[in-house]
GROMACS .gro file of C-alpha atoms in nm:
model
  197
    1UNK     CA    1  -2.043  -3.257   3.848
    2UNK     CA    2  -1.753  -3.492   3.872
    3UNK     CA    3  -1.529  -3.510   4.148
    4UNK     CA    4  -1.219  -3.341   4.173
    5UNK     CA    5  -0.879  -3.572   4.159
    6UNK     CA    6  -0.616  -3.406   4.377
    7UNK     CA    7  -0.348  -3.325   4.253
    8UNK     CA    8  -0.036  -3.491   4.425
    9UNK     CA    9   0.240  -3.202   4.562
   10UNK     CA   10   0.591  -3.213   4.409
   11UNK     CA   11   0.709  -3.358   4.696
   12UNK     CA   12   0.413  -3.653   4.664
   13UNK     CA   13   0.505  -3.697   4.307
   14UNK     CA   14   0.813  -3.725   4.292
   15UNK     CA   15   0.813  -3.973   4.607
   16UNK     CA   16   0.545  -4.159   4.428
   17UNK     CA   17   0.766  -4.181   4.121
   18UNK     CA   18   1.092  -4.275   4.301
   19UNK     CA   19   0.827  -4.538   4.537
   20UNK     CA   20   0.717  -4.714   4.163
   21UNK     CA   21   1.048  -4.720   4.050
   22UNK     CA   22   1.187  -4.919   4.323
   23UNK     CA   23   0.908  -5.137   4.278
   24UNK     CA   24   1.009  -5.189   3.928
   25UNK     CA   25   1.389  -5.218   3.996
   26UNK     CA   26   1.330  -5.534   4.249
   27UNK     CA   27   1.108  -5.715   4.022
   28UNK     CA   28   1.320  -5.626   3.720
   29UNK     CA   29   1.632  -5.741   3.916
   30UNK     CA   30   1.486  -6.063   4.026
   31UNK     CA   31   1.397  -6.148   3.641
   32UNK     CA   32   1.780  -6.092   3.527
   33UNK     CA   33   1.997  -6.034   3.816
   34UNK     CA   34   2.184  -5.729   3.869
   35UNK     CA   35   2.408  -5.749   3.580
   36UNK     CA   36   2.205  -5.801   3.315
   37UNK     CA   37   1.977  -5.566   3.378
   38UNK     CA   38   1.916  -5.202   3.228
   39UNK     CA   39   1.810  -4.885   3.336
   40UNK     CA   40   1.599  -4.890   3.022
   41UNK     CA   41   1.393  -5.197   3.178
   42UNK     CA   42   1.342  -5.067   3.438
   43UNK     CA   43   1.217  -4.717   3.325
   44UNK     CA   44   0.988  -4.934   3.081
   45UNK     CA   45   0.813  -5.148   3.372
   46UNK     CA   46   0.782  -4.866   3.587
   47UNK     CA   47   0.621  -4.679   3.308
   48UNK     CA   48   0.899  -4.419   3.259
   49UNK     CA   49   1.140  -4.253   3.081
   50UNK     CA   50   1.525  -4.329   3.159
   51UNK     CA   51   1.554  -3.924   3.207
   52UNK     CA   52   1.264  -4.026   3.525
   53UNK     CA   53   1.521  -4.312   3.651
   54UNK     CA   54   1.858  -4.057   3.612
   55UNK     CA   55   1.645  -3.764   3.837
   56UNK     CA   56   1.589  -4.030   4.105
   57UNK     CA   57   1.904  -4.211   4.068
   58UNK     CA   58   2.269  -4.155   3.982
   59UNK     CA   59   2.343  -4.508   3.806
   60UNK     CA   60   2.254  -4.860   3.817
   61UNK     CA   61   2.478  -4.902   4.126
   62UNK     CA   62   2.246  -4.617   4.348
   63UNK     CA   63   1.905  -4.806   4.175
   64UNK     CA   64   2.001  -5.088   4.343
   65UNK     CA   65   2.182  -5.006   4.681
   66UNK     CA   66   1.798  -4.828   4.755
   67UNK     CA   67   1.648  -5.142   4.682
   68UNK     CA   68   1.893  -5.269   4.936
   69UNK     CA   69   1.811  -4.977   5.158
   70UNK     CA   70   1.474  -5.055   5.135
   71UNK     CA   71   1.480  -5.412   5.196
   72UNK     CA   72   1.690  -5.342   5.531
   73UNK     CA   73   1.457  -5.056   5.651
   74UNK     CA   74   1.191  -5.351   5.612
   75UNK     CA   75   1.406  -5.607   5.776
   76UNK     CA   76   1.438  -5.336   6.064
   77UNK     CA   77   1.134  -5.214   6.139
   78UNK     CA   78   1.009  -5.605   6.128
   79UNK     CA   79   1.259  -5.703   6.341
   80UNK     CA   80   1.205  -5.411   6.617
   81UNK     CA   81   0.859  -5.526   6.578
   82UNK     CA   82   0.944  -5.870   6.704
   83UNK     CA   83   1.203  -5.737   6.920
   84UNK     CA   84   0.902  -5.539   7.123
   85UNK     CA   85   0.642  -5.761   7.130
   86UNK     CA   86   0.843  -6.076   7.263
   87UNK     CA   87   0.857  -6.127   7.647
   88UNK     CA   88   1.185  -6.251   7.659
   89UNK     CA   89   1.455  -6.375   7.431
   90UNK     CA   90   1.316  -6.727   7.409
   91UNK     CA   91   0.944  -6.567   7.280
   92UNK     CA   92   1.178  -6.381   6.999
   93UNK     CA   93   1.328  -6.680   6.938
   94UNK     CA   94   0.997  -6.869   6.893
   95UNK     CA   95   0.800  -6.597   6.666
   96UNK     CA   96   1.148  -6.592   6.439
   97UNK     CA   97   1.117  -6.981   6.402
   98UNK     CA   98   0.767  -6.887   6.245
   99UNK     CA   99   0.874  -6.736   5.923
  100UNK     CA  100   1.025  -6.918   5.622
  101UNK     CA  101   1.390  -6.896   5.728
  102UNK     CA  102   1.671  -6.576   5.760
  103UNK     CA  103   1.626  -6.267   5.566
  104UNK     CA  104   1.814  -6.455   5.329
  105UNK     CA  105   1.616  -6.788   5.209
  106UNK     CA  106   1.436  -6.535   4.962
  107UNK     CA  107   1.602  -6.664   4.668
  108UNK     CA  108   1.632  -6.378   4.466
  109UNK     CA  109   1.694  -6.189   4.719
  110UNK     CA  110   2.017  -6.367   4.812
  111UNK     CA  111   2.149  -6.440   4.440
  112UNK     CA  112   2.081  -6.030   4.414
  113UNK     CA  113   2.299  -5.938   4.750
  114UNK     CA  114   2.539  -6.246   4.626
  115UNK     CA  115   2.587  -6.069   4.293
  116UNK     CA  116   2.627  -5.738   4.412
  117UNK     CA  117   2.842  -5.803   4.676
  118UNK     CA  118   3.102  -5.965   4.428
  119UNK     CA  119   3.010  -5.670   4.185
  120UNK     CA  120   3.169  -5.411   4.443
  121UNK     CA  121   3.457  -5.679   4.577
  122UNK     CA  122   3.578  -5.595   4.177
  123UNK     CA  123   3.504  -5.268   4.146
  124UNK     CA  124   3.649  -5.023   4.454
  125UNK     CA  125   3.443  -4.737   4.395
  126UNK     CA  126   3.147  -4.893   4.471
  127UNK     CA  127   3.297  -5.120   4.753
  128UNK     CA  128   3.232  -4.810   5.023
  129UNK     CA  129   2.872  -4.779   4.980
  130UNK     CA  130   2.822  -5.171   4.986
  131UNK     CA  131   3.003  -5.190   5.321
  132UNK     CA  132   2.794  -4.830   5.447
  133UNK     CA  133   2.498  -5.114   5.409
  134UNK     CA  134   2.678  -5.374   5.609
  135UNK     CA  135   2.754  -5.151   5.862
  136UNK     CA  136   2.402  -5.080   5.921
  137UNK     CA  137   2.268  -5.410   5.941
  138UNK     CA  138   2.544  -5.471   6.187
  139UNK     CA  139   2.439  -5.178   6.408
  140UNK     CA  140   2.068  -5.286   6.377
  141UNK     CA  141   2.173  -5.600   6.551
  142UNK     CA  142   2.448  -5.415   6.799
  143UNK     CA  143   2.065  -5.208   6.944
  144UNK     CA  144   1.879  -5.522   6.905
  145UNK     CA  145   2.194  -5.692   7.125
  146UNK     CA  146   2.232  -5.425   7.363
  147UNK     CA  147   1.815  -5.434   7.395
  148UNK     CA  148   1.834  -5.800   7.537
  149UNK     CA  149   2.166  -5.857   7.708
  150UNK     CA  150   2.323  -5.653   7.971
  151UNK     CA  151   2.594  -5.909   8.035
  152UNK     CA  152   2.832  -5.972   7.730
  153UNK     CA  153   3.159  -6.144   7.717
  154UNK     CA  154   3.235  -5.958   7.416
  155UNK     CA  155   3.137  -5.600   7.301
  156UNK     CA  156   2.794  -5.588   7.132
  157UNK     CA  157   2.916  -5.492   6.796
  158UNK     CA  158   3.167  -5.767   6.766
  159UNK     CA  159   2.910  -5.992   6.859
  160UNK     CA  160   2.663  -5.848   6.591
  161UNK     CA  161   2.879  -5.902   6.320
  162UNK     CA  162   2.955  -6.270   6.448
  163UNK     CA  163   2.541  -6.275   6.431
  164UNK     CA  164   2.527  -6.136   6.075
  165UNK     CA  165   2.820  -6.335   5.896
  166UNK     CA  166   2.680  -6.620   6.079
  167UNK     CA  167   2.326  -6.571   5.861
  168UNK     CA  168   2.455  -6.503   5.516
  169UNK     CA  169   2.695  -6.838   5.612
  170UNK     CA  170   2.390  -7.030   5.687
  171UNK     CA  171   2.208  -6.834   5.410
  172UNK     CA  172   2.462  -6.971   5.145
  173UNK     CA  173   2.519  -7.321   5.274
  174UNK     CA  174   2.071  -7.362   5.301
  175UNK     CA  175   2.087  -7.248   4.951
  176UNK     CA  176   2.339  -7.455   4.833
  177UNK     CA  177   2.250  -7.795   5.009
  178UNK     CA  178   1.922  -7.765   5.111
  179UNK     CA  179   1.947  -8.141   5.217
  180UNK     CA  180   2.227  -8.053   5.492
  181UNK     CA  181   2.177  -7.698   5.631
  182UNK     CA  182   1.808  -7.544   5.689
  183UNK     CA  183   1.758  -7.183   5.673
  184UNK     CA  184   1.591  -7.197   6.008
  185UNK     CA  185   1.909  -7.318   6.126
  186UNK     CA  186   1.993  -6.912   6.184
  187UNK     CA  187   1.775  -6.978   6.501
  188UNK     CA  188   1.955  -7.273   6.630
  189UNK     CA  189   2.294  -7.120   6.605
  190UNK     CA  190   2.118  -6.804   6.773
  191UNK     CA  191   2.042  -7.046   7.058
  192UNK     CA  192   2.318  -7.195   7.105
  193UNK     CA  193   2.527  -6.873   7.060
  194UNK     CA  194   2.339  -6.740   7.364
  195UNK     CA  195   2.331  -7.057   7.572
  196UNK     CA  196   1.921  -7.068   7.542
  197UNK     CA  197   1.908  -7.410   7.341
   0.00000   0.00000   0.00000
């Protein structure tokens, strides 16, 4: 007698269904960019309907602020990672000079955020949500801050968002002139910033 498949649970299905079409969304979004790209597409590679995309998401705009969601839970739980198996703020320093740059020398990943971010600069309604992002990449970095340094001349979140607009500056200039500005160069200014260079 064959086996019996489970059967997934609503809640497993419909997790699994929203799980595949993020999946979907990032790859189609890297193909076309944010603009160009339709729900329809998306619903298509993921093997959907557009109906399956509109009970998971509420436009375009939501699609891809989960992706973003996403890719900053990642970024987070990487970076606490790092965060709490490094010694000391040198050893962090170190394992980040490992990987291939910020979060931002994924190309796609930074003409996506690039986009988007000029998307919602023109378009106030979806402005708020963009900057509900921002804000929690900035307090990701105030913990991370307040984790390593009990001494600041300035308050940890002001010194977070230094650290952030400091990476998508680098992030933009690596991408643009390769030749003059590294993406590892986020570490260096880290170093410096904190007097460990």
């Amino acid at each position: 007698m064959p086996a019996r498949v489970k059967r997934l649970s609503r809640t497993e299905s419909v997790a699994q269904t929203r799980t595949r079409l993020l999946d979907a969304a990032e790859e189609v979004f890297a193909e076309h960019g944010f603009g160009a790209t339709t729900l329809e597409r998306i619903a298509e590679r993921a093997g959907y309907t557009r109906g399956a995309v509109y009970a998971n998401f509420a436009s375009k705009d939501d699609l891809f602020l989960a992706v973003l969601d996403r890719w900053l839970d990642d970024d987070i739980e990487h970076g606490g990672r790092i965060n709490a198996e490094s010694p000391s703020v040198r050893d962090a320093f170190d394992r980040l000079r490992e990987l291939p740059g910020n979060r931002f020398a994924d190309r796609n990943r930074f003409l996506l955020l690039t986009e988007f971010r000029l998307y919602a600069l023109r378009n106030p309604e979806v402005a708020p949500r963009l900057a509900e992002y921002e804000r929690r990449g900035i307090a990701w970095y105030t913990d991370a801050i307040r984790a390593r340094a009990a001494d600041l001349p300035v308050p940890a979140e002001q010194l977070a968002a230094i650290v952030l607009a400091m990476e998508n500056g680098i992030a933009t200039l690596a991408h643009v002139a390769p030749d003059t500005v590294r993406h590892d160069a986020f570490v260096d200014a880290l170093e410096m910033l904190t007097g460990l260079r």
